[in-house]
XYZ file of C-alpha atoms in Angstrom:
619
model
C -0.254 0.059 -0.339
C 2.666 2.276 0.952
C 4.722 2.010 -2.777
C 1.630 2.845 -4.639
C 1.724 5.928 -2.339
C 4.842 6.020 -3.113
C 5.042 6.156 -6.360
C 1.255 8.522 -6.831
C 3.462 10.867 -4.568
C 6.065 10.953 -6.417
C 4.101 11.486 -9.864
C 2.119 14.329 -8.595
C 5.570 16.259 -7.598
C 7.372 15.559 -10.315
C 5.241 16.217 -12.850
C 2.586 18.315 -11.894
C 5.494 21.738 -11.370
C 2.142 24.061 -13.138
C -0.934 22.477 -11.081
C 0.960 22.110 -7.923
C 1.978 25.770 -7.913
C -1.230 26.440 -8.850
C -2.396 25.423 -4.900
C -2.929 26.734 -1.877
C 0.673 25.541 -0.355
C -0.748 24.077 2.497
C -2.283 21.769 -0.323
C 0.959 21.654 -2.426
C 2.403 17.557 -2.226
C 0.136 17.142 -0.077
C -0.837 12.561 0.341
C -3.884 12.440 -1.763
C -6.902 10.640 1.623
C -6.982 7.553 2.223
C -10.845 6.066 1.101
C -11.688 3.746 4.766
C -13.758 0.256 3.772
C -15.379 -1.317 5.547
C -15.665 -4.667 6.822
C -18.495 -6.386 4.654
C -20.580 -9.007 3.580
C -21.022 -10.533 0.349
C -23.221 -8.068 -1.074
C -21.693 -5.350 0.200
C -18.008 -6.184 -1.230
C -19.272 -6.943 -4.845
C -21.438 -3.853 -5.123
C -17.002 -1.538 -3.733
C -15.898 -3.715 -5.961
C -17.869 -2.718 -9.416
C -17.756 0.288 -8.802
C -14.043 0.625 -8.084
C -13.614 -1.797 -10.769
C -15.995 1.168 -13.720
C -13.636 3.673 -11.865
C -11.013 2.018 -13.108
C -12.700 1.452 -16.958
C -12.890 5.591 -16.604
C -8.701 5.411 -16.120
C -8.334 2.846 -18.797
C -10.990 4.446 -21.400
C -8.656 7.862 -20.931
C -5.171 6.348 -20.706
C -3.930 8.058 -24.099
C -3.968 10.944 -22.736
C -1.045 9.875 -20.882
C 1.638 8.890 -22.854
C 0.944 11.726 -24.820
C 2.022 14.415 -21.405
C 5.122 12.214 -20.773
C 6.055 13.288 -25.421
C 5.063 16.485 -24.949
C 6.600 17.263 -21.624
C 9.766 15.785 -22.922
C 10.516 17.412 -25.748
C 9.536 20.786 -24.994
C 9.967 22.813 -21.318
C 7.616 22.422 -18.479
C 7.164 26.679 -19.031
C 8.055 28.072 -21.687
C 7.007 25.669 -25.087
C 8.546 25.126 -27.708
C 11.738 27.360 -29.038
C 12.533 26.103 -31.996
C 15.419 25.197 -31.739
C 14.765 21.750 -30.396
C 17.037 18.779 -32.334
C 13.916 16.177 -32.034
C 9.880 15.947 -30.801
C 7.579 13.525 -30.299
C 5.098 12.381 -31.950
C 1.165 13.176 -30.076
C -1.407 10.606 -30.205
C -5.587 11.311 -31.998
C -7.326 11.483 -28.747
C -11.099 9.478 -29.199
C -13.421 11.924 -28.523
C -17.016 10.132 -27.773
C -14.450 7.049 -25.638
C -13.453 10.233 -22.995
C -17.151 11.694 -23.268
C -18.123 8.578 -22.062
C -15.584 8.164 -19.358
C -16.458 11.363 -18.600
C -19.648 11.097 -17.705
C -19.568 6.932 -16.551
C -17.041 8.941 -13.210
C -19.958 11.181 -12.917
C -22.316 9.420 -12.298
C -20.647 6.782 -10.024
C -19.418 9.893 -8.019
C -23.509 10.440 -7.266
C -23.751 5.987 -6.575
C -24.108 4.466 -4.257
C -21.340 3.312 -1.619
C -20.426 6.780 -1.606
C -16.684 7.350 -1.496
C -16.550 10.518 -0.999
C -12.953 10.662 -0.923
C -12.884 8.755 -4.106
C -15.746 10.631 -5.253
C -14.908 14.389 -5.444
C -11.447 13.084 -6.719
C -13.149 11.442 -10.318
C -15.874 14.567 -10.797
C -12.445 16.505 -10.464
C -10.524 14.613 -12.358
C -13.389 14.503 -15.509
C -13.763 17.719 -14.984
C -9.928 18.249 -16.012
C -10.360 15.757 -18.870
C -13.541 16.813 -20.504
C -11.531 18.839 -23.076
C -9.144 17.280 -23.960
C -9.311 15.778 -26.917
C -10.466 18.993 -28.358
C -6.542 20.612 -27.682
C -5.041 17.288 -28.185
C -6.248 16.248 -31.654
C -5.091 19.577 -32.789
C -1.694 19.903 -30.939
C -1.836 15.101 -32.971
C -2.002 16.526 -36.503
C 1.383 19.213 -36.116
C 3.335 17.007 -34.239
C 1.333 13.838 -36.346
C 3.378 11.779 -38.748
C 2.764 14.543 -40.934
C 5.628 16.488 -38.870
C 4.063 19.777 -40.172
C 5.800 21.528 -37.036
C 9.185 20.820 -39.229
C 7.592 23.368 -41.837
C 7.296 26.658 -40.053
C 9.975 25.844 -37.044
C 7.529 25.647 -34.841
C 5.523 29.001 -35.523
C 1.822 27.179 -34.755
C 4.002 24.733 -31.566
C 4.536 28.461 -30.157
C 0.864 29.222 -30.510
C -0.103 25.599 -29.174
C 0.983 26.155 -26.188
C -1.174 27.833 -23.730
C -3.693 25.092 -24.511
C -2.439 23.073 -24.825
C -0.322 23.396 -21.305
C -3.748 24.495 -20.089
C -5.430 21.188 -20.419
C -1.902 19.370 -19.166
C -1.546 21.176 -15.806
C -5.252 20.061 -14.748
C -5.073 16.775 -15.651
C -1.231 16.337 -13.869
C -3.067 17.831 -10.736
C -6.276 15.881 -10.202
C -5.207 11.922 -12.434
C -2.788 11.633 -9.296
C -5.399 11.096 -6.379
C -7.399 10.483 -8.930
C -5.176 6.814 -9.645
C -3.721 7.099 -5.781
C -7.725 7.267 -4.081
C -8.286 3.971 -6.887
C -5.153 2.455 -6.412
C -4.734 2.300 -2.768
C -8.908 0.972 -2.139
C -9.099 -1.271 -4.021
C -6.273 -2.535 -2.922
C -7.346 -2.275 1.168
C -10.754 -4.395 -0.483
C -8.237 -7.090 -2.627
C -8.521 -9.155 1.067
C -12.023 -9.265 1.575
C -13.010 -9.823 -2.042
C -10.175 -12.727 -2.848
C -10.857 -14.621 0.726
C -15.296 -13.865 -0.631
C -13.738 -15.967 -4.191
C -11.717 -18.121 -2.127
C -14.927 -20.035 -0.517
C -17.467 -19.006 -3.087
C -16.119 -20.054 -5.499
C -12.579 -21.276 -5.361
C -9.240 -20.581 -6.887
C -11.314 -19.693 -10.818
C -11.086 -17.545 -13.612
C -12.433 -14.374 -11.659
C -9.959 -15.210 -8.177
C -7.217 -15.629 -10.541
C -7.389 -12.134 -13.348
C -8.296 -10.199 -9.009
C -4.261 -11.656 -8.339
C -2.730 -11.229 -11.208
C -4.400 -6.939 -10.803
C -2.526 -6.904 -7.560
C 0.585 -8.392 -8.403
C 1.057 -7.248 -11.837
C 0.869 -3.425 -10.730
C 2.766 -4.551 -7.197
C 5.665 -4.746 -10.671
C 4.482 -1.849 -12.823
C 4.562 1.115 -9.120
C 8.458 -0.152 -9.984
C 8.752 1.562 -13.044
C 9.946 5.104 -12.978
C 7.197 8.114 -14.109
C 9.733 9.451 -16.997
C 12.647 8.271 -18.920
C 15.088 10.241 -17.119
C 13.787 8.757 -13.526
C 15.511 5.821 -11.078
C 14.941 2.895 -10.940
C 15.354 0.714 -8.377
C 16.049 -2.558 -9.314
C 15.604 -5.231 -6.793
C 12.380 -3.419 -5.648
C 11.426 -4.290 -8.985
C 13.530 -7.930 -9.745
C 11.161 -8.890 -6.042
C 7.851 -7.739 -7.120
C 8.925 -9.111 -10.556
C 9.620 -12.767 -9.267
C 6.129 -13.070 -7.590
C 3.456 -11.533 -10.645
C 5.284 -14.333 -12.284
C 4.582 -16.607 -10.213
C 0.905 -15.643 -10.008
C 1.179 -16.107 -14.044
C 2.499 -19.100 -13.890
C -0.019 -19.792 -11.038
C -2.776 -18.455 -13.505
C -1.234 -20.880 -16.473
C -1.948 -23.730 -15.020
C -5.536 -23.400 -13.416
C -6.426 -22.971 -17.809
C -4.614 -26.056 -18.442
C -6.566 -28.084 -15.552
C -10.174 -29.243 -15.685
C -11.686 -27.541 -13.921
C -9.484 -24.224 -15.561
C -10.221 -25.201 -19.287
C -13.916 -25.062 -18.602
C -14.507 -22.361 -16.923
C -12.231 -20.230 -19.552
C -14.374 -21.745 -22.024
C -17.223 -19.346 -21.552
C -15.307 -16.153 -21.937
C -12.879 -16.948 -24.487
C -13.730 -13.615 -26.293
C -11.514 -12.567 -23.466
C -8.000 -11.376 -24.246
C -7.246 -13.573 -21.520
C -3.326 -13.623 -21.647
C -3.146 -10.145 -21.416
C -1.023 -11.620 -18.370
C 2.695 -13.455 -19.921
C 2.042 -10.114 -22.781
C 2.071 -7.829 -19.829
C 5.413 -10.604 -18.390
C 6.786 -10.810 -20.829
C 6.784 -6.498 -21.269
C 8.220 -5.854 -18.079
C 10.956 -8.599 -18.473
C 13.129 -6.157 -20.867
C 13.194 -3.076 -19.313
C 16.258 -4.872 -16.149
C 17.997 -5.798 -19.555
C 16.873 -2.003 -20.826
C 18.393 0.019 -17.430
C 20.854 -2.375 -17.590
C 22.143 -0.526 -21.680
C 20.575 3.029 -21.444
C 24.242 4.875 -22.141
C 25.331 2.630 -25.254
C 20.897 1.818 -26.504
C 18.844 4.854 -25.155
C 16.431 4.286 -27.209
C 14.612 0.764 -26.038
C 14.631 2.142 -22.030
C 13.400 6.004 -23.053
C 10.636 3.390 -25.126
C 10.086 1.277 -22.370
C 9.740 4.081 -20.005
C 7.213 5.960 -21.679
C 4.674 3.222 -23.066
C 4.697 1.608 -20.039
C 0.899 3.314 -18.246
C -0.808 2.778 -21.355
C 1.056 -1.046 -21.567
C -0.538 -1.440 -17.433
C -3.959 0.280 -18.093
C -4.016 -2.290 -21.365
C -3.502 -4.446 -19.251
C -5.320 -4.134 -15.935
C -8.701 -3.113 -19.038
C -8.156 -6.986 -20.326
C -8.354 -8.178 -16.917
C -11.729 -6.238 -16.100
C -13.597 -7.431 -18.536
C -13.607 -11.101 -16.921
C -14.838 -9.914 -13.880
C -16.942 -8.029 -14.969
C -18.653 -11.393 -17.483
C -18.366 -13.290 -14.675
C -19.848 -10.592 -11.940
C -23.205 -9.901 -14.563
C -23.465 -13.662 -14.965
C -23.763 -14.755 -11.321
C -25.452 -11.819 -10.629
C -27.749 -13.112 -13.717
C -28.345 -16.205 -11.682
C -31.709 -16.413 -9.736
C -33.101 -19.522 -8.331
C -35.990 -20.677 -10.232
C -38.315 -23.233 -9.940
C -37.736 -25.834 -12.280
C -39.620 -29.574 -13.510
C -37.807 -32.489 -14.425
C -37.535 -34.753 -17.650
C -40.278 -37.445 -18.257
C -38.473 -40.686 -17.418
C -40.000 -42.501 -20.373
C -39.010 -45.864 -21.308
C -39.283 -46.509 -24.516
C -39.830 -50.925 -25.817
C -38.838 -52.258 -28.728
C -41.459 -50.965 -31.500
C -41.726 -52.639 -34.127
C -41.538 -51.586 -37.789
C -44.409 -49.194 -38.501
C -45.398 -48.076 -34.289
C -41.082 -47.196 -34.224
C -42.073 -44.719 -37.549
C -45.524 -42.891 -36.210
C -43.314 -42.825 -32.883
C -40.648 -40.712 -34.914
C -43.122 -38.648 -36.561
C -44.231 -37.891 -33.262
C -41.208 -36.938 -31.692
C -40.217 -34.409 -35.113
C -44.076 -32.667 -34.629
C -43.072 -32.176 -30.896
C -39.864 -30.571 -31.832
C -40.876 -27.855 -34.629
C -43.244 -26.670 -31.428
C -40.209 -26.316 -29.452
C -39.049 -24.255 -33.054
C -42.102 -22.245 -34.445
C -41.691 -21.429 -30.368
C -38.636 -19.595 -29.256
C -39.218 -16.314 -30.189
C -40.267 -17.074 -26.133
C -36.622 -18.157 -24.853
C -34.919 -15.302 -27.186
C -36.699 -12.953 -25.865
C -35.979 -14.472 -22.410
C -32.411 -14.240 -23.204
C -32.359 -10.942 -24.241
C -34.015 -9.270 -21.685
C -31.339 -12.047 -19.030
C -28.541 -10.488 -20.838
C -29.190 -6.588 -19.300
C -30.801 -6.612 -16.557
C -30.050 -8.123 -12.645
C -33.125 -10.624 -12.485
C -33.153 -10.703 -8.682
C -33.526 -6.422 -8.403
C -35.585 -5.408 -12.232
C -33.721 -2.566 -13.845
C -32.621 0.209 -11.339
C -31.906 2.815 -13.598
C -28.199 2.239 -13.206
C -27.839 -0.385 -16.249
C -24.442 0.247 -19.563
C -27.052 -0.276 -21.619
C -30.965 -1.563 -21.559
C -31.642 -3.875 -24.128
C -35.371 -4.418 -23.992
C -36.164 -7.543 -25.465
C -38.341 -9.478 -28.104
C -41.647 -9.356 -29.234
C -43.172 -12.374 -30.144
C -45.442 -13.287 -33.320
C -48.752 -14.174 -31.459
C -50.556 -16.015 -34.119
C -47.125 -18.641 -35.536
C -47.385 -18.689 -31.187
C -50.773 -18.927 -31.183
C -51.077 -21.735 -33.735
C -47.847 -24.176 -32.840
C -49.458 -24.099 -29.407
C -52.696 -25.624 -30.532
C -50.481 -28.149 -32.345
C -48.804 -29.223 -29.013
C -52.728 -29.375 -28.284
C -54.086 -32.053 -30.511
C -50.938 -33.501 -31.008
C -50.325 -34.460 -27.102
C -54.502 -35.823 -28.439
C -52.838 -37.850 -31.060
C -51.353 -41.255 -31.192
C -49.238 -43.024 -30.932
C -50.194 -41.479 -26.980
C -47.078 -41.077 -24.736
C -48.778 -40.488 -21.709
C -45.893 -38.403 -19.926
C -45.057 -36.238 -23.100
C -47.874 -35.539 -23.806
C -48.251 -34.442 -20.343
C -45.973 -32.173 -20.357
C -46.503 -30.437 -24.097
C -49.509 -29.938 -22.105
C -48.676 -28.167 -19.182
C -45.622 -26.200 -21.933
C -48.824 -24.856 -23.977
C -50.187 -22.919 -20.746
C -47.419 -22.173 -19.636
C -46.084 -20.295 -22.657
C -49.949 -18.928 -23.240
C -49.312 -16.851 -20.036
C -45.809 -15.126 -21.518
C -47.471 -13.470 -24.542
C -49.111 -10.560 -23.108
C -47.024 -9.303 -21.130
C -43.306 -9.913 -23.117
C -44.969 -7.687 -26.267
C -45.969 -5.381 -23.246
C -42.797 -4.695 -21.895
C -41.388 -5.962 -25.784
C -43.040 -2.544 -26.581
C -42.137 -0.254 -23.305
C -38.369 -0.581 -24.077
C -38.322 0.032 -28.512
C -40.872 3.115 -27.325
C -36.902 3.412 -25.363
C -40.135 4.860 -23.538
C -37.589 3.836 -20.316
C -35.386 7.021 -21.425
C -38.078 9.488 -20.068
C -39.952 7.427 -16.664
C -36.445 7.295 -15.469
C -37.570 3.013 -15.573
C -40.803 3.287 -13.347
C -42.680 0.623 -15.974
C -40.033 -1.269 -16.217
C -39.766 -1.817 -12.194
C -43.502 -2.474 -11.918
C -42.956 -5.094 -15.463
C -39.849 -7.116 -13.874
C -41.967 -9.144 -11.546
C -44.842 -10.080 -14.079
C -42.256 -11.416 -15.995
C -39.724 -13.233 -13.887
C -43.508 -15.087 -12.546
C -44.471 -15.899 -16.459
C -41.018 -16.968 -17.435
C -40.392 -19.411 -14.944
C -42.869 -21.886 -15.351
C -42.524 -21.346 -19.046
C -38.815 -21.872 -18.346
C -39.549 -24.260 -16.094
C -41.928 -25.995 -19.263
C -39.279 -25.619 -22.207
C -36.566 -27.415 -20.468
C -38.570 -30.742 -19.402
C -40.895 -31.055 -22.763
C -37.238 -30.671 -23.894
C -35.204 -32.570 -22.173
C -37.546 -34.952 -22.795
C -38.214 -35.717 -26.931
C -34.594 -35.118 -27.100
C -33.787 -38.047 -24.995
C -36.884 -40.157 -27.313
C -35.287 -38.864 -30.093
C -32.097 -40.391 -28.815
C -33.590 -43.733 -28.160
C -35.607 -43.662 -31.179
C -33.222 -43.219 -33.704
C -31.496 -45.461 -32.030
C -34.247 -48.362 -32.768
C -34.100 -46.574 -36.207
C -30.613 -47.593 -36.486
C -30.929 -51.014 -36.123
C -34.393 -51.100 -37.568
C -32.125 -50.612 -41.785
C -29.277 -52.566 -40.848
C -32.012 -56.041 -39.638
C -34.180 -55.368 -42.808
C -30.698 -54.620 -45.896
C -27.618 -54.946 -43.237
C -24.423 -52.562 -42.768
C -25.758 -50.864 -46.693
C -24.448 -47.020 -47.511
C -28.175 -46.346 -46.287
C -27.298 -47.438 -43.105
C -23.859 -45.539 -42.882
C -25.619 -42.128 -43.663
C -28.528 -42.397 -41.409
C -25.700 -43.444 -38.198
C -23.700 -40.854 -39.576
C -26.924 -38.254 -39.827
C -28.713 -39.128 -36.324
C -25.141 -38.456 -34.850
C -23.491 -36.001 -36.403
C -26.834 -34.475 -35.128
C -26.171 -34.597 -31.918
C -22.504 -33.100 -31.733
C -24.212 -30.217 -33.571
C -27.277 -30.129 -30.313
C -24.357 -29.624 -27.737
C -22.706 -28.004 -29.821
C -24.453 -25.555 -27.488
C -23.634 -27.709 -24.302
C -20.229 -26.772 -25.013
C -20.809 -22.911 -24.907
C -22.028 -23.142 -21.558
C -20.144 -26.262 -20.298
C -21.434 -29.084 -20.725
C -18.268 -31.212 -21.720
C -19.586 -34.462 -20.697
C -22.307 -34.505 -23.371
C -21.327 -33.412 -25.830
C -17.352 -35.598 -25.299
C -20.131 -39.115 -25.235
C -21.626 -37.243 -28.758
C -17.832 -36.418 -30.442
C -17.011 -40.064 -29.571
C -20.102 -41.945 -31.080
C -19.894 -39.599 -34.584
C -16.379 -40.278 -34.277
C -16.971 -44.297 -34.750
C -19.714 -43.548 -37.518
C -17.206 -41.610 -39.266
C -14.161 -44.118 -38.364
C -16.914 -47.566 -39.483
C -18.157 -46.049 -42.881
C -14.223 -45.251 -44.200
C -13.495 -49.012 -42.972
C -16.423 -49.906 -44.954
C -15.746 -48.499 -47.426
C -11.698 -49.542 -47.585
C -13.071 -52.534 -47.404
C -15.166 -51.890 -51.073
C -18.522 -53.019 -49.118
C -20.119 -49.458 -49.282
C -18.426 -46.071 -52.002
C -17.600 -43.628 -49.278
C -17.484 -40.991 -51.549
C -18.227 -37.256 -51.071
C -20.048 -37.970 -47.381
C -17.572 -39.861 -46.531
C -15.194 -36.208 -46.764
C -17.335 -34.092 -45.558
C -18.107 -36.583 -42.240
C -14.225 -36.586 -41.953
C -13.791 -32.381 -42.647
C -15.980 -32.047 -40.458
C -15.497 -34.300 -37.270
C -11.649 -32.966 -37.718
C -13.219 -29.663 -37.312
C -14.740 -30.604 -34.179
C -11.873 -31.717 -32.932
C -10.100 -28.338 -33.786
C -13.217 -26.857 -32.089
C -13.101 -29.419 -28.944
C -9.563 -29.204 -28.792
C -9.573 -24.820 -28.261
C -11.442 -25.030 -25.489
C -9.476 -23.307 -23.117
C -7.139 -24.278 -24.218
C -3.963 -21.302 -23.764
C -2.329 -19.024 -26.753
C -5.903 -18.603 -29.132
C -7.352 -15.295 -30.259
C -10.345 -14.486 -28.201
C -12.629 -14.390 -30.844
C -10.979 -17.622 -31.807
C -13.875 -20.726 -30.275
C -17.148 -17.654 -30.992
C -15.679 -17.705 -34.837
C -14.772 -21.396 -35.295
C -18.432 -22.198 -33.801
C -20.426 -20.257 -36.281
C -18.337 -22.096 -39.239
C -19.188 -26.092 -37.625
C -22.449 -25.217 -37.696
C -22.142 -24.173 -41.837
C -19.893 -27.392 -42.097
C -22.491 -29.932 -40.570
C -25.709 -28.085 -43.183
C -23.422 -28.729 -46.314
C -22.522 -32.309 -44.876
C -26.412 -32.764 -45.014
C -27.003 -31.163 -47.525
C -24.887 -33.835 -48.926
C -26.093 -36.771 -47.354
C -30.145 -35.967 -48.064
C -29.199 -35.848 -51.742
């Protein structure tokens, strides 16, 4: 804790002389006030942690201003500005006005939100005021001090005119960044002990625990890096902190490769979980660059100038999966469930088997035709806190999805007719009737809520109607989800039993012909395709079992073709390609070193390959 204080205290004193001079004498060089973190229960820890993480995002979203400040102050005398006699000038970067505006709005909003952190909230508001106008000033300066090097053509005459405006932006930035950064870091470190203990007790040393630990250890290493190329570098302290951070990275790497880690990581594949490794490689460059700085100073200068941006990139990367896991946990509520029916499918004669298969196929169509109900639920669940309902503090309001009344009603009427037709499958038919009743109950309330959010009424009534609609939505969704889950699972289980009988019928009737292999490839391939969605939610056991059965079917077709018993042809080729792609996908679930968007992209690609295989098989 003291280390962070020393670092930011030095930052405030060494890099903000003009800002300090503008302050009353009694406040110059004063250490920012310390935020006191009370002993908190689990809800309190989560509330403090989320607010601190959102304050951190204000810093990470605006950190691009820092290298501009450092580069400008390294190029020119702080007070006099450009003279036209400078040997070299660092280029400046453009700042994203929209990103800065969003960060300013977020800081001001957080400062008014509970839990109150008075010292930090005041620092955040002051920082927001300081950075509000920075993009306009620095983007004009970046055009001048950019790759076009306009300053070379007028011998810095425009630079002299820009200097007062640039300094007017830099001075409040340097006056407000240190206290905000200090208090955000100090409060986070004070809370970390409680949060890490809570996470280990509740979830074990899983992904969020590792992300928080990595950030803590990464900060301990980063604070040893000097704020400018001419600053002192405590190599012994840095090496000790680097060793601790490397150990945290190694522990995270080992956890990622464990079965539990692979399961957890599969659910957050779109995030950059390799950022801790990248940051470690960057940190390891500092000691050698420092030792060689007398002979090769440029590497040391570039490392130091980019150090804070590198740290904040790492910080942002660790925050994203933490927030995702927090939102995922918040979206889970205790809801009533309905068990799937246990149906022992009898050995059926071929004509009865065909009738059962047709009925199951029609039940599947009922589920497909009512998908808009589950789509509405998923869309609502993705943005709202299901326990509390809309609060008005959401980052975005996603609404729901409209249900087509006519299509929904026709599907549910079909389910009721189907339940009364032969062959009677009593337990399944009862579930279908329960589903029809429950599904009817969501239509009006979902469409009312969808219209409210689609009209953007929530922007004018501060979500008052949204808050009133929430308990009604939950009361309607609960029986719908329970009945749909039970019906879907039962239908899938019965279909699997019927498919096995159907393959046996073909074999008994015709032998292991090409049609037998084709049907087997189709049926087991469908199991794999269906289970890929389960792999996204970490249902890997079912996925692996389906994949093993499909792999056996593909090899059996290849072996039969090799013995010239059947023609493998394009079907065998497409089946092999699909199997190989699925196995590659399975290998990448939880695997370190992949691009964050890889899993989502491959899941879509697998659906296309499956469709091509089915098209070839059904010719």
